[in-house]
Tab-separated table of C-alpha atoms in Angstrom:
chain	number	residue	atom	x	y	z
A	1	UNK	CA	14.701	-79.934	47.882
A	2	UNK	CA	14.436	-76.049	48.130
A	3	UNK	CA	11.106	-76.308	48.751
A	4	UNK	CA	10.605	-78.994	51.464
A	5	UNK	CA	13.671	-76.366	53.036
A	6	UNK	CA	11.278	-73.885	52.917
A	7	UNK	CA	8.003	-75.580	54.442
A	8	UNK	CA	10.382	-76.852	57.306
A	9	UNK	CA	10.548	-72.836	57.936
A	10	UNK	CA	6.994	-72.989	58.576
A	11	UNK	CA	6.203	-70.162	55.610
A	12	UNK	CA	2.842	-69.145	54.585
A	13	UNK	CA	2.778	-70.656	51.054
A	14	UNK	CA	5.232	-71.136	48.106
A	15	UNK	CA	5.635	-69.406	44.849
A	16	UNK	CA	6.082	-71.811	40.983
A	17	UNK	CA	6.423	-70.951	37.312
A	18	UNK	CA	4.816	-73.365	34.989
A	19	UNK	CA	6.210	-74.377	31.822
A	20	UNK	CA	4.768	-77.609	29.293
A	21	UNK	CA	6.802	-80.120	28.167
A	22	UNK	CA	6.930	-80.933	24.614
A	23	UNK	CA	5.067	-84.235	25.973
A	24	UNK	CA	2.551	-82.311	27.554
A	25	UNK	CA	4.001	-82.989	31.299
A	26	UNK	CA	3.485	-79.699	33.524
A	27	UNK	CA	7.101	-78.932	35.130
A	28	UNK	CA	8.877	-75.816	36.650
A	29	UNK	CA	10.726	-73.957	35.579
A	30	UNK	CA	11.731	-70.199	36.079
A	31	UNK	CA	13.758	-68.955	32.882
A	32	UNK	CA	13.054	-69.245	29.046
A	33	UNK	CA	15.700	-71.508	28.624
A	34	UNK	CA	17.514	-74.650	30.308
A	35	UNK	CA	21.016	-72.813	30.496
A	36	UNK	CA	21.474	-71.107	33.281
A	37	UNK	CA	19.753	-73.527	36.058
A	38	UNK	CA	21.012	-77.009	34.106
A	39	UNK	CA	23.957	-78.858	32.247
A	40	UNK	CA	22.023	-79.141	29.147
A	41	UNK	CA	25.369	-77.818	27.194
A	42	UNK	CA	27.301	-80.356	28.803
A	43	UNK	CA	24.646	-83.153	28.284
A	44	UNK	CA	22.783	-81.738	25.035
A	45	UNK	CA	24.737	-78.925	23.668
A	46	UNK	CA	22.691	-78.729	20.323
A	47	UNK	CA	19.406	-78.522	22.184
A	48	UNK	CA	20.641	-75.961	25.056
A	49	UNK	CA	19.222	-72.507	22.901
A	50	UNK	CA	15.967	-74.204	23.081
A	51	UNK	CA	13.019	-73.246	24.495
A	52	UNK	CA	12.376	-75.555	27.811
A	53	UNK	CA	8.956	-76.049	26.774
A	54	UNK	CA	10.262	-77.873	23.261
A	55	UNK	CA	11.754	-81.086	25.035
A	56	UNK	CA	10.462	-83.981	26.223
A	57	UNK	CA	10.126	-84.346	29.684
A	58	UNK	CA	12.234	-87.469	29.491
A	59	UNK	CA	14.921	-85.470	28.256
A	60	UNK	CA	14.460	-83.101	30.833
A	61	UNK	CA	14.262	-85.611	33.719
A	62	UNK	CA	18.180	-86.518	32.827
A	63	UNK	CA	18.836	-82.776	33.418
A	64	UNK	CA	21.237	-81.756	36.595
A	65	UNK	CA	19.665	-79.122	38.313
A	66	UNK	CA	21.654	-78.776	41.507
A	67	UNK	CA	24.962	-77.661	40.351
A	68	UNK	CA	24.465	-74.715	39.150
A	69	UNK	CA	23.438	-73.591	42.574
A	70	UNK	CA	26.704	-74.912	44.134
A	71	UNK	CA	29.134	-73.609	41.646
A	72	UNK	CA	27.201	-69.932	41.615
A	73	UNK	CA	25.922	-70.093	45.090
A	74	UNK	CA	23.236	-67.136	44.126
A	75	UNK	CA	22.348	-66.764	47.757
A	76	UNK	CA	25.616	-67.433	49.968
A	77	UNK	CA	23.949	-70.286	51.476
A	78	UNK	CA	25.748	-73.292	49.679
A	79	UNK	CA	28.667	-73.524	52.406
A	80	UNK	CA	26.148	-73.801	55.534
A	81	UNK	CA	24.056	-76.940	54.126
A	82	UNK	CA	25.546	-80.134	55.792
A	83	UNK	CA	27.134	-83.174	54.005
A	84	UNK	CA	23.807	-84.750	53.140
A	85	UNK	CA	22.362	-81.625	52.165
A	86	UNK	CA	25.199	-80.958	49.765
A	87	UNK	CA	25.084	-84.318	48.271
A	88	UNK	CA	20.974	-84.233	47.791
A	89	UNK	CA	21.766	-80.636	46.176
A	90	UNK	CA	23.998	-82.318	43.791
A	91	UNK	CA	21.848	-84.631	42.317
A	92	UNK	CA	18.575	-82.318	41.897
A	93	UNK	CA	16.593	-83.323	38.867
A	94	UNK	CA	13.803	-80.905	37.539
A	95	UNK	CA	10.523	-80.989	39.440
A	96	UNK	CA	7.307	-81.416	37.861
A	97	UNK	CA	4.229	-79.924	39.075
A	98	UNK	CA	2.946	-83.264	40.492
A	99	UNK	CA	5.229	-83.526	42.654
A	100	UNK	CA	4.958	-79.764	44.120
A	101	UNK	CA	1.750	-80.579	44.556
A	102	UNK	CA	2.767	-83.933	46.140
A	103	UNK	CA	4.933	-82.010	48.731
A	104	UNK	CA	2.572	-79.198	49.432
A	105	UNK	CA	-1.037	-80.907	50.021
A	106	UNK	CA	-1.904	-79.535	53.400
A	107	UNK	CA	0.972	-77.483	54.343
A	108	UNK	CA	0.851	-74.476	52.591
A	109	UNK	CA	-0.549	-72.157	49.801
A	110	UNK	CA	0.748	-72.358	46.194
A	111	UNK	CA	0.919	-69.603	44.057
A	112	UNK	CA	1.117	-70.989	40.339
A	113	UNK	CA	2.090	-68.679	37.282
A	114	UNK	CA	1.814	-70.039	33.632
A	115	UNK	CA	4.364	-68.990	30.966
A	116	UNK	CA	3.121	-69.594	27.669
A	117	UNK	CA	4.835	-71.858	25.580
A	118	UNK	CA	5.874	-70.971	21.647
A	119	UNK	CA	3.553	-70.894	19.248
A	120	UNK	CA	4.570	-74.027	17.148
A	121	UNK	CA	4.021	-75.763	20.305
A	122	UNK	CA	1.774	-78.766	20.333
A	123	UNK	CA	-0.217	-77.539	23.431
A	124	UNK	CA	-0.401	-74.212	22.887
A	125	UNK	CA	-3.873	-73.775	23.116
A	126	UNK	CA	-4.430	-76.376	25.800
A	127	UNK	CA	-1.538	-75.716	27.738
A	128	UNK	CA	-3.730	-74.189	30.657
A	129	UNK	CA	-6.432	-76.741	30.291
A	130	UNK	CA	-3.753	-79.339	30.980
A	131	UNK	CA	-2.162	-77.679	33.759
A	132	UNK	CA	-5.690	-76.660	35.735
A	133	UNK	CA	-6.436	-80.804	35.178
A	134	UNK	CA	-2.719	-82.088	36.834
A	135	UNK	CA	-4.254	-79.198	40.024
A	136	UNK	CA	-7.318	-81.160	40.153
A	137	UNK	CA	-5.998	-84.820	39.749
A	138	UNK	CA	-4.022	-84.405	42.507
A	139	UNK	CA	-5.935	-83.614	45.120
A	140	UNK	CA	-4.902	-80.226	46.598
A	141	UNK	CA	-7.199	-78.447	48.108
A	142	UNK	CA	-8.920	-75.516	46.142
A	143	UNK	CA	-8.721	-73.040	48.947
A	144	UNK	CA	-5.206	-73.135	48.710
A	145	UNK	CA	-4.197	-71.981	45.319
A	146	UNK	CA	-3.614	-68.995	44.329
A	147	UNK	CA	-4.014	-68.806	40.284
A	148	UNK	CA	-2.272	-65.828	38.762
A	149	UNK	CA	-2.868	-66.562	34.642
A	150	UNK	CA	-5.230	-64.024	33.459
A	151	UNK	CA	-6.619	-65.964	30.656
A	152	UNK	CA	-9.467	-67.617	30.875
A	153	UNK	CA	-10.608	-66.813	34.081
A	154	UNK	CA	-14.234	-67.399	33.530
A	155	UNK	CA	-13.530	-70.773	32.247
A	156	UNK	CA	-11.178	-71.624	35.645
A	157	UNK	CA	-13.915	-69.917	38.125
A	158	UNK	CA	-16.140	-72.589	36.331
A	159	UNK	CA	-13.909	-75.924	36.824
A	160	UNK	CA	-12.150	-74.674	39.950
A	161	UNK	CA	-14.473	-72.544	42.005
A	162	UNK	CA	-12.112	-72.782	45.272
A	163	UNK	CA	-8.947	-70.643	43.971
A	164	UNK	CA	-7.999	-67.698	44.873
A	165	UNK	CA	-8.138	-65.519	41.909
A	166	UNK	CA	-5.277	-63.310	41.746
A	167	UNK	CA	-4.218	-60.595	39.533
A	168	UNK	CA	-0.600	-59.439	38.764
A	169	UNK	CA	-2.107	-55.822	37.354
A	170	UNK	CA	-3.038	-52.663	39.398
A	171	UNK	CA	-6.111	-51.696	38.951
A	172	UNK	CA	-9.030	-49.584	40.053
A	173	UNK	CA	-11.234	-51.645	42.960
A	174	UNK	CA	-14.359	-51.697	40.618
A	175	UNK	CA	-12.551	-53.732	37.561
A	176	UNK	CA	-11.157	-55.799	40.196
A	177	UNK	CA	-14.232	-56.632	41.737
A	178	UNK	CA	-16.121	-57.390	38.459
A	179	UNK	CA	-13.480	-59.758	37.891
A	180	UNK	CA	-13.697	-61.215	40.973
A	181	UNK	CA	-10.554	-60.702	41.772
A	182	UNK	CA	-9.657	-61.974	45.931
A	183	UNK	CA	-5.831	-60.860	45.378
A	184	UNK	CA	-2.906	-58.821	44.177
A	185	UNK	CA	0.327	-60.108	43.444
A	186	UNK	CA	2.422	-56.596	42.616
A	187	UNK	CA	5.919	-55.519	43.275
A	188	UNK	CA	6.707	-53.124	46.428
A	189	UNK	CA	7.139	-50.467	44.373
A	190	UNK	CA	4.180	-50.213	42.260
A	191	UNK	CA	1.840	-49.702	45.527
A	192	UNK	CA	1.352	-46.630	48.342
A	193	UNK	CA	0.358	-47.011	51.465
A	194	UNK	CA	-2.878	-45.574	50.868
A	195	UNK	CA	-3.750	-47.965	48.310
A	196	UNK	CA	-2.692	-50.702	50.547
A	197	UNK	CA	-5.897	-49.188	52.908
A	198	UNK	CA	-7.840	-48.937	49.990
A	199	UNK	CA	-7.750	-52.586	48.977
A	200	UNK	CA	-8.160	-53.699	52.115
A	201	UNK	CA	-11.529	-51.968	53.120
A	202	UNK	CA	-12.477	-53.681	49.413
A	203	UNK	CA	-11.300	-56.966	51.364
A	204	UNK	CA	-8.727	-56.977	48.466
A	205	UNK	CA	-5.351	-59.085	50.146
A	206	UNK	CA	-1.986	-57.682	48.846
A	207	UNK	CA	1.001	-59.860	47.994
A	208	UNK	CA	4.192	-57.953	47.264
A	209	UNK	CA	7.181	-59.262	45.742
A	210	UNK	CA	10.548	-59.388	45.558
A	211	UNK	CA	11.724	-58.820	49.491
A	212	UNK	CA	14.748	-60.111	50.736
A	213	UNK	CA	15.908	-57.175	53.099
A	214	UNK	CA	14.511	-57.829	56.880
A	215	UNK	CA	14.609	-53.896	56.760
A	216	UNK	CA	11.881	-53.773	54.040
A	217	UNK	CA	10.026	-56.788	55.289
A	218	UNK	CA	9.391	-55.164	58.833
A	219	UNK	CA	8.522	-51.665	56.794
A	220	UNK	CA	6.230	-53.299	54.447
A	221	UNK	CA	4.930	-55.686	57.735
A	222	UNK	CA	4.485	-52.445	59.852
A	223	UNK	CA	2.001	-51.031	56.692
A	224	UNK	CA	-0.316	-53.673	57.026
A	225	UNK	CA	0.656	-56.211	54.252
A	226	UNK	CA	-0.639	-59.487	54.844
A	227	UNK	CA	2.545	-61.812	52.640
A	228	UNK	CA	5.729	-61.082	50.411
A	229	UNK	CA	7.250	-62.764	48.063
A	230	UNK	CA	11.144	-63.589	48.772
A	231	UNK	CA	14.244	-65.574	47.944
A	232	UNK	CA	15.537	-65.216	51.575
A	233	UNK	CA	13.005	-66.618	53.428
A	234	UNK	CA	15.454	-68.843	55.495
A	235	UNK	CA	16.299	-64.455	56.630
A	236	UNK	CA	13.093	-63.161	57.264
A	237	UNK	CA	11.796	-66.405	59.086
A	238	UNK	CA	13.947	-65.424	61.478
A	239	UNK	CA	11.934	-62.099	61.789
A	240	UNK	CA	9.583	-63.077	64.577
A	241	UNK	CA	8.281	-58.613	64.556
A	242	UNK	CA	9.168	-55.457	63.120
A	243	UNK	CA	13.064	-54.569	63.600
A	244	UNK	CA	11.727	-51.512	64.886
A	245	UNK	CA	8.441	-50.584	66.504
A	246	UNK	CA	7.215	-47.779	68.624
A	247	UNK	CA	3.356	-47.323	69.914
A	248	UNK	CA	1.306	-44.016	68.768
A	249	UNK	CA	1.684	-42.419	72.086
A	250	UNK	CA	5.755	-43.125	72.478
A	251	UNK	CA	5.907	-41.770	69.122
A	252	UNK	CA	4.386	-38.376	69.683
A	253	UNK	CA	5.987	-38.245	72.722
A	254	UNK	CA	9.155	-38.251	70.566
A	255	UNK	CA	8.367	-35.824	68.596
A	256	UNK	CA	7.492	-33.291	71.190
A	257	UNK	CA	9.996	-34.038	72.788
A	258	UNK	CA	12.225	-32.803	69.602
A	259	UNK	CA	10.393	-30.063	68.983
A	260	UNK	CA	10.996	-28.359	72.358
A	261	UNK	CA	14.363	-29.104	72.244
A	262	UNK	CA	14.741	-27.630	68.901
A	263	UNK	CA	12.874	-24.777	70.072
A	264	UNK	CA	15.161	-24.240	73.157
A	265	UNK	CA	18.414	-24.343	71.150
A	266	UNK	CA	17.184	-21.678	68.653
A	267	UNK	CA	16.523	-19.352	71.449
A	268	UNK	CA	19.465	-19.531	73.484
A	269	UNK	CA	21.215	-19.268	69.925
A	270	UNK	CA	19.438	-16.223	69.212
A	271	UNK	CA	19.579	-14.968	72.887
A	272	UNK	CA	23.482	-15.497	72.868
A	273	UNK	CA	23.813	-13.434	69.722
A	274	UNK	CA	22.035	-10.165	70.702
A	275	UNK	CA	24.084	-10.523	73.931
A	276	UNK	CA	27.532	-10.403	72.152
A	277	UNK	CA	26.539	-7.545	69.216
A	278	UNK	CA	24.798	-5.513	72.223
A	279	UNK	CA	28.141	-4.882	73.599
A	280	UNK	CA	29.773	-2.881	70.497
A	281	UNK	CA	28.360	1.147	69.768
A	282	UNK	CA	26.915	2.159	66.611
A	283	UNK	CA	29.538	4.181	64.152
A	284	UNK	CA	29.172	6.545	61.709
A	285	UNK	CA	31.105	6.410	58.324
A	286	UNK	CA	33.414	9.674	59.832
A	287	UNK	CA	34.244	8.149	62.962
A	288	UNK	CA	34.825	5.013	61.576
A	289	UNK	CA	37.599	6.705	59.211
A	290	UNK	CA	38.537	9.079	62.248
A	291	UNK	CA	39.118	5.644	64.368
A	292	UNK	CA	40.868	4.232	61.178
A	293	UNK	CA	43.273	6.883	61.127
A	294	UNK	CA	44.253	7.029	64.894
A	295	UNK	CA	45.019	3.650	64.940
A	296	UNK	CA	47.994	3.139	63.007
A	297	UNK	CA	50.936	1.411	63.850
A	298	UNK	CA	53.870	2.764	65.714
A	299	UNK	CA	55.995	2.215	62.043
A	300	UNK	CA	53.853	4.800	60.267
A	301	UNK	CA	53.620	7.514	63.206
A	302	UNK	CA	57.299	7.364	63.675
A	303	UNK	CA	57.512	7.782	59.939
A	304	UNK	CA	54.600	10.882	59.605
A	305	UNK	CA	56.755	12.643	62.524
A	306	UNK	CA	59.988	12.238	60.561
A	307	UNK	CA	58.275	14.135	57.538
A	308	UNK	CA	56.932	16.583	59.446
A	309	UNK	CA	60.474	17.457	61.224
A	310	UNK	CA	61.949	18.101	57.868
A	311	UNK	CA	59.467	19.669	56.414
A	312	UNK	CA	59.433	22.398	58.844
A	313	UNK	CA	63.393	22.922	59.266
A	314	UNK	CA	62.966	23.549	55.501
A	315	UNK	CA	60.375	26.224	55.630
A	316	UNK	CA	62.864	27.410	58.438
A	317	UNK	CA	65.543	28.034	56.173
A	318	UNK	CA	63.055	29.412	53.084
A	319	UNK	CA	61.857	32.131	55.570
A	320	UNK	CA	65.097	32.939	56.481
A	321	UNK	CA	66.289	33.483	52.683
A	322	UNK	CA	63.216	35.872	52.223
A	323	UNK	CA	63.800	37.926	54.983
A	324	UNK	CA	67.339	38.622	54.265
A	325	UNK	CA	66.673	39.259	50.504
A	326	UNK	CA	63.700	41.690	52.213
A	327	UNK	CA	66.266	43.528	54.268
A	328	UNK	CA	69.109	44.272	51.470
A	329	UNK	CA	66.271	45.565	49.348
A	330	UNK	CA	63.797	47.515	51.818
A	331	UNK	CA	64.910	51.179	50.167
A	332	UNK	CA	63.328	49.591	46.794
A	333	UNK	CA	59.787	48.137	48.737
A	334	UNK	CA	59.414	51.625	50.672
A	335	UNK	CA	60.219	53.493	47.143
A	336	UNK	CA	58.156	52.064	45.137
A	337	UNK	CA	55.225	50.060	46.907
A	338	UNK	CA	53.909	48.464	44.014
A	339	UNK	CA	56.712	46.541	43.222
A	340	UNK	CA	56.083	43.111	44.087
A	341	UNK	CA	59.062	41.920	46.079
A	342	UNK	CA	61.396	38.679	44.410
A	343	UNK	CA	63.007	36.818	46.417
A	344	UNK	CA	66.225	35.435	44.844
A	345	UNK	CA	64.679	32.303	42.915
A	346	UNK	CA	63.080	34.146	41.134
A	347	UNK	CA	59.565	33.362	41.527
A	348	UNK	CA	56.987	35.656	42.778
A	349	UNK	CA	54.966	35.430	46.122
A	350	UNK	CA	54.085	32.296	47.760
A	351	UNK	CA	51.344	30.899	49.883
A	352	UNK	CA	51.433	27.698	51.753
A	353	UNK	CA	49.410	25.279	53.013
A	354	UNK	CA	49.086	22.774	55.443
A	355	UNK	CA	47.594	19.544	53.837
A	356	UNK	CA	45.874	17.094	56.241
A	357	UNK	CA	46.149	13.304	55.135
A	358	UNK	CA	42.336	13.735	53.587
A	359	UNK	CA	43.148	16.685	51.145
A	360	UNK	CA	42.053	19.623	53.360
């Protein structure tokens, strides 16, 4: 069902992991194990740690596939299928490889991946053998299959000249082209743009999984990748260009455009600042402590003028005291003149000084 959904979207090609039977019978199937995509607990509980690979495919054929994508809903799509829908969904059984092929013939390109089954396995060294002979029975066109298994490819190029040989390894152009490789099936991350160039002047086509964002599918569509790999396709589909696009000459015009604006606003910054600091005079460290002291507040002067007041009414007064202690004893100065005059404290001449407020 999910992938007749995706051909009616009119996509490019589909993507399937291979697995054996125990029986032989090529099926698909994604994980290790039958656990997370079936009810094989519910229906077989002692055979649900099993490989997939180590049951028959009639076992597997009585295997629900459908509900686990309704109870988890994995990609918030469950709620817009219709009644009909819902009910197919439901009752999805495992698909085998015949009938992918079935389904596909004519309407788009497969791209087939092999996972090797355990060793005890009865086909273990056939496994690809048997696979590469269901391709060929059915009838689907060469031309249209992309085969990603790296073993054996001598042997496939042989039976199946048509494929596409594809490689899931980076590697330099030369080994690729000595293995005749036509394409690469990498992640996004694991390639540059430049590389992208590289492979395709080597006529190398790039395949790049996993996308689901329409953000990195127009990115990855506006480097030149020819096809991505997605579980949103029912999204992108809806992606008829790039989200965003500009032509070479729109986008230098852009840029030019920022650059001159950039360019203005830095000079009518700088312009704007030499204006305002041209306005205030240079200082030097004395006037700036000459300036510091003059502009006190009105508190402090009223306060330095207060001092001052006293401080000469009291040198009033000491002056005073001399002169009359100078007067009752001027017949001792004039009698002897070198006696050094005492004033009544008892201490011997003084000298004052007038202290400015930086210690001169």
């Amino acid at each position: 069902m999910s992938f007749r959904k995706a051909l009616e979207q009119k996509l490019y090609g589909l993507q399937a992991d291979i697995t054996i039977s125990l029986d032989g019978v090529p099926f698909l199937m994604h994980d290790a194990t039958l656990r997370r995509t079936t009810n094989v607990e519910e229906e077989f509980p002692e055979l649900a740690r099993r490989p997939a690979s180590m049951l028959n495919w009639t076992i597997l054929q009585r295997l629900n596939a459908g509900q686990w994508f309704l109870k988890t809903d994995p990609f918030w799509t469950a709620s817009s299928l219709s009644p009909s829908d819902h009910k197919e969904a439901q009752n999805q059984s495992i698909c085998s490889l015949a009938e992918l092929l079935e389904l596909a013939k004519g309407n788009a390109t497969l791209l087939l991946n092999l996972r090797d089954p355990p060793r005890e396995h009865p086909y273990r060294s056939n496994f690809l053998n048997v696979t590469l002979e269901a391709v060929l029975r059915s009838g689907f066109p060469q031309h249209q299959v992309m085969w990603l298994p790296n073993r054996q490819r001598p042997l496939v190029r042989k039976v199946a000249p048509g494929f596409q040989q594809t490689s899931g390894s980076k590697e330099a152009v030369a080994s690729l082209r000595r293995g005749h490789i036509q394409r690469l099936n990498l992640r996004y991350t694991q390639v540059s743009r430049q590389e992208l160039r590289d492979y395709a002047s080597w006529n190398l086509s790039v395949n790049l999984y996993t996308v689901n964002a329409p953000w990195l599918f127009s990115l990855l569509w506006c480097a030149g990748v020819p096809s991505v790999t997605s579980d949103n396709s029912h999204t992108l589909s809806q992606v008829p260009s790039p989200l965003w696009i500009m032509a070479p000459d729109e986008y230098c015009l852009m840029w030019v455009t920022t650059d001159l604006i950039s360019f203005t606003l830095i000079v009518g910054i700088f312009v704007l600042q030499k204006w305002r600091l041209g306005g205030i005079r240079s200082y030097n460290p004395e006037q700036i402590m000459l300036s510091a002291a003059v502009h006190r507040t009105s508190r402090d002067v009223s306060i330095m003028k207060e001092k001052l007041i006293f401080s000469e009414i009291s040198d009033g007064v000491e002056v005073s005291d001399e002169l009359s202690v100078c007067s009752d004893n001027s017949y001792d100065t004039y009698a002897n003149s070198n006696t050094t005059p005492v004033g009544p404290r008892g201490g011997g001449s003084r000298a004052k000084t007038l202290t400015d407020r930086s210690g001169r």
